[in-house]
N, CA, C and O atoms as CSV, one atom per row, in Angstrom:
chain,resi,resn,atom,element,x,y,z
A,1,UNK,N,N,-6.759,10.944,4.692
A,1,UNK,CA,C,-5.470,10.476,4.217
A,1,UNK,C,C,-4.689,11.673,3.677
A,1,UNK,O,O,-5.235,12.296,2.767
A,2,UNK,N,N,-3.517,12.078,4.092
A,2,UNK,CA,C,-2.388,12.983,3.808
A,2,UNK,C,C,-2.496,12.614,2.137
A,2,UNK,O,O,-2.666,11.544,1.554
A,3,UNK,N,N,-2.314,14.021,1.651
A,3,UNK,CA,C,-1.795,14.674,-0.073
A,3,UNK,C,C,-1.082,13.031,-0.759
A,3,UNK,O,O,-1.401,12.065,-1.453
A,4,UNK,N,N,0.283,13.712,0.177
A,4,UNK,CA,C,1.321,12.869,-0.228
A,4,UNK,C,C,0.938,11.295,-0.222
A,4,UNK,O,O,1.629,10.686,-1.040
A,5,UNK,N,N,-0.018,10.434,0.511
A,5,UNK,CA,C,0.026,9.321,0.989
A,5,UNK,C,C,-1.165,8.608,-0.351
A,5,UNK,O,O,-1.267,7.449,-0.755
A,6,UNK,N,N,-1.806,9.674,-0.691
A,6,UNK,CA,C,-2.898,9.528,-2.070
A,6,UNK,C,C,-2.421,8.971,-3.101
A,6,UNK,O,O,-2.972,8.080,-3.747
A,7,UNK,N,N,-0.947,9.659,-3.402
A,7,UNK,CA,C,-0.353,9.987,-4.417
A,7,UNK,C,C,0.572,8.419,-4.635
A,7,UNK,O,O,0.693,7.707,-5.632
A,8,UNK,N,N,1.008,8.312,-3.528
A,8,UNK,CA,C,1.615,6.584,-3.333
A,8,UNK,C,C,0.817,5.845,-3.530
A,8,UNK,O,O,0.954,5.102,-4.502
A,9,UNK,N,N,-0.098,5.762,-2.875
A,9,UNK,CA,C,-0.800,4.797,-3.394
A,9,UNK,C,C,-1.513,4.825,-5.121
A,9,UNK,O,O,-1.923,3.802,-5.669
A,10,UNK,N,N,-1.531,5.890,-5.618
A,10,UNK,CA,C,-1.520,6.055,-7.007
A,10,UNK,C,C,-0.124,5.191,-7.712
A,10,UNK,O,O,-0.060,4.137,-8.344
A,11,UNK,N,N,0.639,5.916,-7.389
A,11,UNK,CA,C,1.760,5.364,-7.844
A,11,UNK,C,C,1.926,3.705,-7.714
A,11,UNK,O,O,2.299,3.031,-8.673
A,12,UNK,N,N,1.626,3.171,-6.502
A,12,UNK,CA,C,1.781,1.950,-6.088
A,12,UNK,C,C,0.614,1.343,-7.568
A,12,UNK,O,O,0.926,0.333,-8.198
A,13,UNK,N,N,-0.402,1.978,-7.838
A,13,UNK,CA,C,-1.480,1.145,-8.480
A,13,UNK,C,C,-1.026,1.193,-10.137
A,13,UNK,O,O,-1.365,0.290,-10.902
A,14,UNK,N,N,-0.375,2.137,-10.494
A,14,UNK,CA,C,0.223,2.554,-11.623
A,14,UNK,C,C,1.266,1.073,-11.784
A,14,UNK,O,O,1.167,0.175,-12.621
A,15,UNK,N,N,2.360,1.239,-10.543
A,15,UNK,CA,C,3.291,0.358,-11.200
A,15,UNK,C,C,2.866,-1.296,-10.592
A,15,UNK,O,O,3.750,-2.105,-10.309
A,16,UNK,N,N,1.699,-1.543,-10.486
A,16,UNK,CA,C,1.353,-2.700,-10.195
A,16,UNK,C,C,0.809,-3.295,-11.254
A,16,UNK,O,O,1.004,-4.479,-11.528
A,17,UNK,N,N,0.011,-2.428,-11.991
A,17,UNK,CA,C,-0.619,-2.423,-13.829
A,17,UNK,C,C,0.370,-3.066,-14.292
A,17,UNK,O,O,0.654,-4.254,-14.451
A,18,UNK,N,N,1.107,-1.552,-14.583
A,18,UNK,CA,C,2.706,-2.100,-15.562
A,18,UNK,C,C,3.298,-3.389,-15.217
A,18,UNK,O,O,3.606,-4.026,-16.224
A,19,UNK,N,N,3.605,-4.091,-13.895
A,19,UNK,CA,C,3.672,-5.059,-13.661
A,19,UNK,C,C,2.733,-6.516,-14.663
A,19,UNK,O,O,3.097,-7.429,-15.404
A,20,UNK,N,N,1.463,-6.033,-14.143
A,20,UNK,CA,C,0.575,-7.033,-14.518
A,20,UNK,C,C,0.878,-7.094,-16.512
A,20,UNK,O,O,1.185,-8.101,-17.150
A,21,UNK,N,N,0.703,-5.975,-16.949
A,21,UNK,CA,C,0.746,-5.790,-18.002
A,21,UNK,C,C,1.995,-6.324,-18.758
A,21,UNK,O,O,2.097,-7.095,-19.713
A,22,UNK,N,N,2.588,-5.890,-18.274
A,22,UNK,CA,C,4.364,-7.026,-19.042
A,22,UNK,C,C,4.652,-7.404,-17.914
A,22,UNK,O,O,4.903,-6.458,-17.169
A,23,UNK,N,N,4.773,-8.945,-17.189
A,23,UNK,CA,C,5.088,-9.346,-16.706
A,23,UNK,C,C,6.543,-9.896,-16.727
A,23,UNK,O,O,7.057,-10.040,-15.617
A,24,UNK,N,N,7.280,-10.224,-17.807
A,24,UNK,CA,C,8.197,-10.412,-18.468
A,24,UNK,C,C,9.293,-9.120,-17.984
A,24,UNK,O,O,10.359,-9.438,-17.456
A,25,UNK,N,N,9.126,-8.406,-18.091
A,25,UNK,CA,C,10.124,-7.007,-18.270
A,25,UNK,C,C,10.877,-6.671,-16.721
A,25,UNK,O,O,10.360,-6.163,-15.726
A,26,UNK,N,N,12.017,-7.065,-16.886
A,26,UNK,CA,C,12.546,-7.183,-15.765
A,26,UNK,C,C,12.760,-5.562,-15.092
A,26,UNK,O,O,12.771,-5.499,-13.862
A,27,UNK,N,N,12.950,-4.087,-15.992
A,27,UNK,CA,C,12.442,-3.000,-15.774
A,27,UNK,C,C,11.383,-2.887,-15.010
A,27,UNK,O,O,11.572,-2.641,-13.819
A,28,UNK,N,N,10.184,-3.021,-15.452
A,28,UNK,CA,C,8.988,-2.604,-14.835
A,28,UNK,C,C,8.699,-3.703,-13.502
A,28,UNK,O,O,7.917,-3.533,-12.566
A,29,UNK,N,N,9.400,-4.604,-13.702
A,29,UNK,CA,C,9.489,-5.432,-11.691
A,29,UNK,C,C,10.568,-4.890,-11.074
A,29,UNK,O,O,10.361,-4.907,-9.861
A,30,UNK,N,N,11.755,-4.357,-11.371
A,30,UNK,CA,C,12.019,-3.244,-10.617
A,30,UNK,C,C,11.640,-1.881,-10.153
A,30,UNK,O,O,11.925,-1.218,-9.156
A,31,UNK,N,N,10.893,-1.681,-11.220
A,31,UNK,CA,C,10.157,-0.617,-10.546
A,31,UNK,C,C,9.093,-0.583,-9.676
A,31,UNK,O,O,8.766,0.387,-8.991
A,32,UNK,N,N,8.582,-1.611,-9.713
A,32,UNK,CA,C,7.095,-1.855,-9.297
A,32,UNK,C,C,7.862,-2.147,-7.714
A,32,UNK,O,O,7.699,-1.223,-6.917
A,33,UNK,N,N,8.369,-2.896,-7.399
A,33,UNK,CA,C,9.346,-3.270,-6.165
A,33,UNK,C,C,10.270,-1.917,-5.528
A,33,UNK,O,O,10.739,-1.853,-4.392
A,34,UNK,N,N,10.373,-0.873,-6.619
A,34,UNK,CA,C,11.030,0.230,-5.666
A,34,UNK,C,C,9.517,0.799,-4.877
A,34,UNK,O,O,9.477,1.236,-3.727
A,35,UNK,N,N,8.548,0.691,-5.636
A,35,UNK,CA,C,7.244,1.977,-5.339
A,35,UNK,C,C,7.161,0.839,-4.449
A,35,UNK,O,O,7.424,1.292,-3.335
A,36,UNK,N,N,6.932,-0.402,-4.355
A,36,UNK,CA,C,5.652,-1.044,-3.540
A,36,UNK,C,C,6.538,-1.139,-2.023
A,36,UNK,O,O,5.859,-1.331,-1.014
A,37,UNK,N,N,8.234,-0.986,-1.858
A,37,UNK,CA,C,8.200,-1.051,-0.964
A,37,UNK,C,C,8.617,0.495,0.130
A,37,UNK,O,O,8.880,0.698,1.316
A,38,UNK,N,N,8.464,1.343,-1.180
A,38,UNK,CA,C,8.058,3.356,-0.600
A,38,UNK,C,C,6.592,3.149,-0.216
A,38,UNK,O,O,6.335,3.839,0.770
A,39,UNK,N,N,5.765,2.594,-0.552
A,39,UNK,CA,C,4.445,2.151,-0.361
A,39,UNK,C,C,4.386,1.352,1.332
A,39,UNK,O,O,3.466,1.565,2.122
A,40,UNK,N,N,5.236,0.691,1.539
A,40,UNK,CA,C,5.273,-0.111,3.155
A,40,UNK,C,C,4.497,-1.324,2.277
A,40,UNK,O,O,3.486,-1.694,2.875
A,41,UNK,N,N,4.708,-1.985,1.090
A,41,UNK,CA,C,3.974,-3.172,0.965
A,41,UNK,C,C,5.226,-4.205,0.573
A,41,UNK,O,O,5.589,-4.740,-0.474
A,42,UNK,N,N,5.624,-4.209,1.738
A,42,UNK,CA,C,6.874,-5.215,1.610
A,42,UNK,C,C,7.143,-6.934,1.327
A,42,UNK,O,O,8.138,-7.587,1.013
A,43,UNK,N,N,5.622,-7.294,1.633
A,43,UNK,CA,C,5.804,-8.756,0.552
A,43,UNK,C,C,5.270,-8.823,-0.427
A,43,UNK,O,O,5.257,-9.884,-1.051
A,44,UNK,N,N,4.588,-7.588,-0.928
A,44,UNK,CA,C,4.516,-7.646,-2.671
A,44,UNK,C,C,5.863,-7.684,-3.401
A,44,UNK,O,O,6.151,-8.205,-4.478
A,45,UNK,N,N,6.880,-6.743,-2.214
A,45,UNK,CA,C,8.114,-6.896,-2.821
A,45,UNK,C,C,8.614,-7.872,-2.766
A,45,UNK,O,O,9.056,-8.337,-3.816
A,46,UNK,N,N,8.729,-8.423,-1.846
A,46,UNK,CA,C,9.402,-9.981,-1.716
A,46,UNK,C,C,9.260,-10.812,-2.649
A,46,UNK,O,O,10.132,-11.303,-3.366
A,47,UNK,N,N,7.709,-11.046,-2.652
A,47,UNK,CA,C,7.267,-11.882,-3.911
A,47,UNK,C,C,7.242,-11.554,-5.119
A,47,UNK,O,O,6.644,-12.210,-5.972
A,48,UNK,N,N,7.816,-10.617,-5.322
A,48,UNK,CA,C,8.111,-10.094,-6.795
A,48,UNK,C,C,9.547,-10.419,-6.760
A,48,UNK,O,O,10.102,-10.821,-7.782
A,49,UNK,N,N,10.207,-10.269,-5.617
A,49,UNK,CA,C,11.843,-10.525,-6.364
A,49,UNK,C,C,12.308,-11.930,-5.834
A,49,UNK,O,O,13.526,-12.086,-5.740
A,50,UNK,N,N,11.549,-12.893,-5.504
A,50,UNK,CA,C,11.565,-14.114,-5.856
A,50,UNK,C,C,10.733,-14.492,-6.487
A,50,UNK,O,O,10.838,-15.715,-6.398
A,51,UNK,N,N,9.816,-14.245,-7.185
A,51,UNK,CA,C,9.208,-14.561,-8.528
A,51,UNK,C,C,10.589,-14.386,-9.645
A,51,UNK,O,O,11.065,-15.352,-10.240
A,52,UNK,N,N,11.021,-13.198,-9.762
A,52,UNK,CA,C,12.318,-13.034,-10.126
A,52,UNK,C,C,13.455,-13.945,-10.112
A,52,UNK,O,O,14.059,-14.160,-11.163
A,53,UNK,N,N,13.822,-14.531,-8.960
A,53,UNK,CA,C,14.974,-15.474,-8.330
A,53,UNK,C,C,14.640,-17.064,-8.698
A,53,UNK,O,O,15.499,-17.946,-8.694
A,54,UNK,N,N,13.055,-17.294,-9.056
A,54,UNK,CA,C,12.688,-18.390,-9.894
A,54,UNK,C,C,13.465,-18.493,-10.940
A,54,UNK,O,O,14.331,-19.351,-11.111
A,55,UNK,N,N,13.148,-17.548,-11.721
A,55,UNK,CA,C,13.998,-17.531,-12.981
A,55,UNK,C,C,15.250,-17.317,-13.026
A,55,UNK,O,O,15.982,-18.239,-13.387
A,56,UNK,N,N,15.734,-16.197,-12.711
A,56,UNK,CA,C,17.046,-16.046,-12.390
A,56,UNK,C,C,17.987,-16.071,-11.141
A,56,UNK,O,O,18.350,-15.063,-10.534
A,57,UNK,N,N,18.376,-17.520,-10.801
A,57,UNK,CA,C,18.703,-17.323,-9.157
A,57,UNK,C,C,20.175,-17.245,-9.125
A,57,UNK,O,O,20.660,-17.028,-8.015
A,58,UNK,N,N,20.908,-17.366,-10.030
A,58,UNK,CA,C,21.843,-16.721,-10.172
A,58,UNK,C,C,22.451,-15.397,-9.908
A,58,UNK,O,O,23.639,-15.208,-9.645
A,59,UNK,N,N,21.313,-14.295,-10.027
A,59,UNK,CA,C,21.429,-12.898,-9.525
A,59,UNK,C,C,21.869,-12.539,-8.572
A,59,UNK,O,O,21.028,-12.375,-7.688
A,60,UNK,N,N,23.056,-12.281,-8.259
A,60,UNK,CA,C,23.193,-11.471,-6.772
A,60,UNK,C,C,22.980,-10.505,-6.256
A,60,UNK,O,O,23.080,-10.229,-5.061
A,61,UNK,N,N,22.567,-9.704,-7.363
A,61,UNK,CA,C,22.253,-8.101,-6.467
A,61,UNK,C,C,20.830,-8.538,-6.000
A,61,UNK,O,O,20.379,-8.389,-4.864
A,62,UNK,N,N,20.103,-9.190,-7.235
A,62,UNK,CA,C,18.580,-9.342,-6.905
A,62,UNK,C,C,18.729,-10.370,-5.381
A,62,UNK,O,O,17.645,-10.536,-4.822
A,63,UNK,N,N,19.747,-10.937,-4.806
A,63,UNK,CA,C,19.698,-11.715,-3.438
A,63,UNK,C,C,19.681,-10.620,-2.812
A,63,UNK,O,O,18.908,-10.486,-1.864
A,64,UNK,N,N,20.676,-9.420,-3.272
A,64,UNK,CA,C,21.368,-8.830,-1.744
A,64,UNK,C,C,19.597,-8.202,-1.407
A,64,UNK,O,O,18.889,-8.322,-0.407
A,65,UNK,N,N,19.311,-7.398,-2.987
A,65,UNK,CA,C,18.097,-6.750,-2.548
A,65,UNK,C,C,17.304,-7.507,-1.551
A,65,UNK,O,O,16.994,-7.064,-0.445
A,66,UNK,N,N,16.959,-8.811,-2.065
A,66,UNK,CA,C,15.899,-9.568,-1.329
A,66,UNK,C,C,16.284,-9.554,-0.036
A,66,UNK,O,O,15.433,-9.249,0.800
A,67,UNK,N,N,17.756,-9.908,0.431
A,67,UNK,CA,C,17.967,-9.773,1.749
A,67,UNK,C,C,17.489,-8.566,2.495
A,67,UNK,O,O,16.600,-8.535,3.346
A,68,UNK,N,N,18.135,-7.687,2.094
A,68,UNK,CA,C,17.580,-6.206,2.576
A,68,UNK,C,C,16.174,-5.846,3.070
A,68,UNK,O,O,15.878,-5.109,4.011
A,69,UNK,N,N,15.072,-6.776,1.924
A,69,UNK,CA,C,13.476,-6.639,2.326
A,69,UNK,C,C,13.468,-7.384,3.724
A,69,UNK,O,O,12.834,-6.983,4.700
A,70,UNK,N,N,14.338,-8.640,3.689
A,70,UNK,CA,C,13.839,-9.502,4.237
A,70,UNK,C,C,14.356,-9.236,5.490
A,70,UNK,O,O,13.690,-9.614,6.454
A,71,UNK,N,N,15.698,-8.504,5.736
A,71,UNK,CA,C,16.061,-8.082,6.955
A,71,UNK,C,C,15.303,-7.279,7.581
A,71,UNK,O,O,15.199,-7.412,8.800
A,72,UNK,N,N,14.512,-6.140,6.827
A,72,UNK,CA,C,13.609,-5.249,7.562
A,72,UNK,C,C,12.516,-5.730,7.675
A,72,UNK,O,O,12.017,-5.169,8.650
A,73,UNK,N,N,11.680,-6.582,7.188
A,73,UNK,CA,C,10.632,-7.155,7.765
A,73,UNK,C,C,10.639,-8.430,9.007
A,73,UNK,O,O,9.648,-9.042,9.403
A,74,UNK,N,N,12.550,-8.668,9.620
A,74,UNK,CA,C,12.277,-9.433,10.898
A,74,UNK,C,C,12.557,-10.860,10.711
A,74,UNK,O,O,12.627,-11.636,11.664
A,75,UNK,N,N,12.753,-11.288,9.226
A,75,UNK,CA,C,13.044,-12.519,8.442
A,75,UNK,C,C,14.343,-12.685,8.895
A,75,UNK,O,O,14.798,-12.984,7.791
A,76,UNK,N,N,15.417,-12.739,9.707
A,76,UNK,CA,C,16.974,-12.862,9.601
A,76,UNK,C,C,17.620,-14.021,9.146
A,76,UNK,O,O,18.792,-14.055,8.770
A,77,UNK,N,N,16.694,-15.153,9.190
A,77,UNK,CA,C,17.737,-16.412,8.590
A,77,UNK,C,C,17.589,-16.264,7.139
A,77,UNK,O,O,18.536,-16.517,6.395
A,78,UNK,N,N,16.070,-15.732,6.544
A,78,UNK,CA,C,16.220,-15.953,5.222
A,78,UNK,C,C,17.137,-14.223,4.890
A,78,UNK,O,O,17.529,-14.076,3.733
A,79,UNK,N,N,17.297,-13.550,5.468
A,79,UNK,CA,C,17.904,-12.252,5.119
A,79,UNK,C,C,19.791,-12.788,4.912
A,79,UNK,O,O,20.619,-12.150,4.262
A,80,UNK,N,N,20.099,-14.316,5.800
A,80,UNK,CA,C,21.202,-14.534,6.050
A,80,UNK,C,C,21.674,-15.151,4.942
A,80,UNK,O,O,22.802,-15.051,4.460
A,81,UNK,N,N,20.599,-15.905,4.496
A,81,UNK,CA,C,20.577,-16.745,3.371
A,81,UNK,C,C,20.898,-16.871,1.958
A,81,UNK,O,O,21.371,-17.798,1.300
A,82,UNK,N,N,20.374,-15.256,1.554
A,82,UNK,CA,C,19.850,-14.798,0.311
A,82,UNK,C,C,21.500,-13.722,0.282
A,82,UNK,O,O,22.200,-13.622,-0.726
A,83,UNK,N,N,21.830,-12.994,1.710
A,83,UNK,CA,C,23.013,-12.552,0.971
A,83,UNK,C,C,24.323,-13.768,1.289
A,83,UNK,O,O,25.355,-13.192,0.945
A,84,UNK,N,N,24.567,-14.722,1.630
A,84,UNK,CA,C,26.012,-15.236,1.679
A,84,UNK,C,C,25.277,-16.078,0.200
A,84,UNK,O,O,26.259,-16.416,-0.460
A,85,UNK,N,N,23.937,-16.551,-0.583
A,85,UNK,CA,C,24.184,-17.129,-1.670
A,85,UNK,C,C,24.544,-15.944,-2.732
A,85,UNK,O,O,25.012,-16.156,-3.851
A,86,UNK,N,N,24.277,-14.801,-2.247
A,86,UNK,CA,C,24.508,-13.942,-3.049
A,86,UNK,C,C,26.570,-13.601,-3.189
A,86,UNK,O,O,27.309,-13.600,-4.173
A,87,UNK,N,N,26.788,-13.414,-2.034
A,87,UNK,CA,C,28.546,-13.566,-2.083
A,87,UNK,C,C,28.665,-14.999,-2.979
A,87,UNK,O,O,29.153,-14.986,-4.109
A,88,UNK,N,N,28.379,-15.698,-2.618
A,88,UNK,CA,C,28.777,-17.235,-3.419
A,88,UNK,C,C,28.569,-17.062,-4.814
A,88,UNK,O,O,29.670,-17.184,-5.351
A,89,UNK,N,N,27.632,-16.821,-5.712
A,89,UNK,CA,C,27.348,-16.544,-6.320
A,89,UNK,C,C,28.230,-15.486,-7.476
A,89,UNK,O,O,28.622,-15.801,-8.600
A,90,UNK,N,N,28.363,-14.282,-6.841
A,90,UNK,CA,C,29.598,-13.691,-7.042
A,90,UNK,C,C,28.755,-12.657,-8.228
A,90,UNK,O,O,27.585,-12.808,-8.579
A,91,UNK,N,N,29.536,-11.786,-8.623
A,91,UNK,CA,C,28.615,-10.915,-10.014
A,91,UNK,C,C,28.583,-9.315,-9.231
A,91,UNK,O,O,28.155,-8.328,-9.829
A,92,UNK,N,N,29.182,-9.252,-7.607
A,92,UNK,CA,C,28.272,-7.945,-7.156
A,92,UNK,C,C,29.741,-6.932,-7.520
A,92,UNK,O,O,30.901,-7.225,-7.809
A,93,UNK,N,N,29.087,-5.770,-7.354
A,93,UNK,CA,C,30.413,-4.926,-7.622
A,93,UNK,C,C,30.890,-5.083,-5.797
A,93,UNK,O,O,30.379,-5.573,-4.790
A,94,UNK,N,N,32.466,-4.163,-6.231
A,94,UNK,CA,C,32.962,-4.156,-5.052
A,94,UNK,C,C,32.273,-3.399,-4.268
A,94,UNK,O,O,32.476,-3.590,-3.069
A,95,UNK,N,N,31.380,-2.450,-4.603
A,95,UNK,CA,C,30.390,-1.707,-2.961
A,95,UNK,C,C,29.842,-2.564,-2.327
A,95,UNK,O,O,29.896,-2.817,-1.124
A,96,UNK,N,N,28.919,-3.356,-3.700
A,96,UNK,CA,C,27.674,-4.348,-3.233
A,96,UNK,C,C,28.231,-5.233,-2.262
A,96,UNK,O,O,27.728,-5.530,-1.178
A,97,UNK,N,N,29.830,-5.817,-2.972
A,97,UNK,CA,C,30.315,-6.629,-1.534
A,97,UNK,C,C,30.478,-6.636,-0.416
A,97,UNK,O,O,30.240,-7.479,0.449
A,98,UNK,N,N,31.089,-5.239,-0.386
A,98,UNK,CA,C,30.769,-4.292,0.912
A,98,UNK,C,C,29.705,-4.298,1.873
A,98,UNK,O,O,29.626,-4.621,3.058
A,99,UNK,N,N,28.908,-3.845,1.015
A,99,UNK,CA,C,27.434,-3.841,1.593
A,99,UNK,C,C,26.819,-5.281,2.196
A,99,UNK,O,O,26.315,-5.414,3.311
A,100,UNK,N,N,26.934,-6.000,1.497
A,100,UNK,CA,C,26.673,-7.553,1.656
A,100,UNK,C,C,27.533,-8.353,2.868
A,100,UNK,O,O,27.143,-9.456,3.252
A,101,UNK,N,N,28.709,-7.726,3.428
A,101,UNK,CA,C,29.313,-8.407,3.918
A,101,UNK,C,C,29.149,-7.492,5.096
A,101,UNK,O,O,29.031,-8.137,6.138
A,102,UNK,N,N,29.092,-5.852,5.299
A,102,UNK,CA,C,28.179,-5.235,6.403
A,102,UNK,C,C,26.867,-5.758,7.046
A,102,UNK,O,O,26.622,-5.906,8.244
A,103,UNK,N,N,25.977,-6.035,5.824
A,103,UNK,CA,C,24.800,-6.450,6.343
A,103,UNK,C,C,24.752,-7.464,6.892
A,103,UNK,O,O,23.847,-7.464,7.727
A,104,UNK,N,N,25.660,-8.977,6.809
A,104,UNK,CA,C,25.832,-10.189,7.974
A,104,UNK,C,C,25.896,-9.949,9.219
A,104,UNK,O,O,25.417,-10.632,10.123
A,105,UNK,N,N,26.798,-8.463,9.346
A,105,UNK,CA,C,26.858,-8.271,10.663
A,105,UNK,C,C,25.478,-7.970,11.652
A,105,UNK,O,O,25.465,-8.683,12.655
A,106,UNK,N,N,24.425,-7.110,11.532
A,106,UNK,CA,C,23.785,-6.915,11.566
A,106,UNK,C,C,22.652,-8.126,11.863
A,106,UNK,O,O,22.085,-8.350,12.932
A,107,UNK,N,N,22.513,-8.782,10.683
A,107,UNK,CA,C,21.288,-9.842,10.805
A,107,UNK,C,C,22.270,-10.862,11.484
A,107,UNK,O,O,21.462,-11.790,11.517
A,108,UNK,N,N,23.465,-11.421,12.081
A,108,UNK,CA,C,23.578,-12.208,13.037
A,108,UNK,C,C,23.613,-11.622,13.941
A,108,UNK,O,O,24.009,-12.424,14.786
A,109,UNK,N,N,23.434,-10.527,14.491
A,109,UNK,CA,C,23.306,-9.541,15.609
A,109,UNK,C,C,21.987,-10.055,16.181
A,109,UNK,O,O,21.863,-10.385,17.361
A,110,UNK,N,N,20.570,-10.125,14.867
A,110,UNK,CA,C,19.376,-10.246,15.341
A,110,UNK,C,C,19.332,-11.408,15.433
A,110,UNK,O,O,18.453,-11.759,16.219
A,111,UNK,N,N,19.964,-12.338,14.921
A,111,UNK,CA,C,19.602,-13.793,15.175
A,111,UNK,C,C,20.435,-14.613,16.647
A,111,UNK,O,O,20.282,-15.645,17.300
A,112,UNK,N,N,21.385,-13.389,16.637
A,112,UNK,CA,C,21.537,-14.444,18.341
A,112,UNK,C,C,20.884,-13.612,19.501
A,112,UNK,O,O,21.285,-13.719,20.660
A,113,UNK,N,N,19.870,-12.787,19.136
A,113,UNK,CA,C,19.437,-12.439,19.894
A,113,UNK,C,C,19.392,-11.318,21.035
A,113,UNK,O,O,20.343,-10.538,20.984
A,114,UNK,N,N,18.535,-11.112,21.974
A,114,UNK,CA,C,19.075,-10.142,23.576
A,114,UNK,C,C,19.032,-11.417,24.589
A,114,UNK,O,O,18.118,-12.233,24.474
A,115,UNK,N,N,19.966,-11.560,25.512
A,115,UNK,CA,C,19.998,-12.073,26.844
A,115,UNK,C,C,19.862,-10.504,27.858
A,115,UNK,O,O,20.371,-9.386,27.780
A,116,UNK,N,N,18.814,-11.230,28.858
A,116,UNK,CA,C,18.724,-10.036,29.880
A,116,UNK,C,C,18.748,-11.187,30.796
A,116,UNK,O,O,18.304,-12.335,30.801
A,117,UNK,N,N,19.807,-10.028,31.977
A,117,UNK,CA,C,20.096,-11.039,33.097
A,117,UNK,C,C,19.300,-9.865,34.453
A,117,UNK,O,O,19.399,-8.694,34.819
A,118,UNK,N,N,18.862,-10.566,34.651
A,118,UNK,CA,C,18.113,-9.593,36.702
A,118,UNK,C,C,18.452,-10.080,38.013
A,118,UNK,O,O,17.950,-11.095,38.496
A,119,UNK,N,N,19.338,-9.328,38.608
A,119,UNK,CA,C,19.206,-10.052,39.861
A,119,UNK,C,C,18.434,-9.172,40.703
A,119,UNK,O,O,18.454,-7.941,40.680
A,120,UNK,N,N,17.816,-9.855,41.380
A,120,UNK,CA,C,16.871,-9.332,42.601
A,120,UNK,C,C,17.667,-9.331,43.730
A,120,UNK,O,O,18.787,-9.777,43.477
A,121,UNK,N,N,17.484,-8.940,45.083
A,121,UNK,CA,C,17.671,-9.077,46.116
A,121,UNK,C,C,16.785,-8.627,47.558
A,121,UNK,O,O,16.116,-7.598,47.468
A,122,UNK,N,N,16.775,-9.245,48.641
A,122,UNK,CA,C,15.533,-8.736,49.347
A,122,UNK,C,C,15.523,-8.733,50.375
A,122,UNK,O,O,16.528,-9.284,50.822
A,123,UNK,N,N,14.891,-8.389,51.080
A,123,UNK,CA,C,15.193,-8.349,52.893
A,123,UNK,C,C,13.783,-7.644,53.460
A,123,UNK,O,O,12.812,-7.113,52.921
A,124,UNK,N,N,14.211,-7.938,54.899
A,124,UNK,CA,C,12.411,-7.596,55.806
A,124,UNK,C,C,14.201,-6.298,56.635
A,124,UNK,O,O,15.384,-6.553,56.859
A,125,UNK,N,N,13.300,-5.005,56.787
A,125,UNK,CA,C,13.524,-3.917,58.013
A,125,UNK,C,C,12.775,-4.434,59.270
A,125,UNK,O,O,11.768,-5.121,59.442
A,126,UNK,N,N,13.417,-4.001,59.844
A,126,UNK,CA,C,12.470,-4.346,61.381
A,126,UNK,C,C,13.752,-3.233,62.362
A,126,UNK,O,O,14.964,-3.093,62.529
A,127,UNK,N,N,12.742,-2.799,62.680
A,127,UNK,CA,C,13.130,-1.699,63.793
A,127,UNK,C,C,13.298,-2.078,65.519
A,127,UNK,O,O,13.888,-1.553,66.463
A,128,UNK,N,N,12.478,-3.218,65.341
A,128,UNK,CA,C,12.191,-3.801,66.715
A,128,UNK,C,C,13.373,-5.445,66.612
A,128,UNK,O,O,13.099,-6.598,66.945
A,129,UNK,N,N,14.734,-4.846,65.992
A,129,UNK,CA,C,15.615,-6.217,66.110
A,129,UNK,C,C,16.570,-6.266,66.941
A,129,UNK,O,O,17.236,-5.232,66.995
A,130,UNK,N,N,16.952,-7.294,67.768
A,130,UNK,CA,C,17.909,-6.971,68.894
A,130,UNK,C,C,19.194,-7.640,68.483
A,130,UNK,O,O,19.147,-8.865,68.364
A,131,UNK,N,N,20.438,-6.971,68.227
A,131,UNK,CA,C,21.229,-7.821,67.810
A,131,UNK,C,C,22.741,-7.665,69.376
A,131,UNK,O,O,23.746,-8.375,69.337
């Protein structure tokens, strides 16, 4: 295992403690959710920031974030979900809106999908044809 990759996962175990340890502290579940998802452990994050959204679902940044996990892990309806309750909701600054209203584009991109169209076509040669 690479230097660097030791060291994350240190880190990941550090702010998973702090987690466990004050569970309460809305600090240390943000932090624990920045490392765990530099870590590639992306539904610890999830489930930490709707453990979060239990309590406070009012939050919109904490939606847009969640969207964001949820867009990169392939989730697009709940990625669709979490940011238009998050616009509804209201509270984001004007970037976040920005951002929030960029990122629709995108996850309805993935949700309608690729159409691939093929046409074939075919035929016999024959050298021996008398026309």
């Amino acid at each position: 295992m690479p230097a660097g990759a030791q060291g994350l996962f240190t880190a990941y175990d550090d702010a998973f403690s702090a987690r466990i340890a004050s569970p309460a502290d809305n600090g240390t579940l943000a932090q624990f959710v920045t490392v765990a998802v530099n870590a590639g452990q992306y539904d610890q994050a999830i489930s930490s920031i709707e453990q979060y959204l239990i309590q406070y679902p009012r939050d919109a940044r904490a939606r847009l974030a969640a969207s964001r996990l949820y867009y990169h892990v392939g989730s697009y309806e709940l990625a669709r979900r979490q940011v238009q309750y998050g616009i509804e909701v209201g509270g984001l600054t004007a970037g976040e809106q920005q951002e929030a209203v960029r990122l629709l584009g995108p996850i309805d991109r993935a949700l309608r999908g690729v159409t691939w169209e093929l046409a074939l076509t075919g035929g016999v040669f024959s050298a021996f044809t008398d026309f």
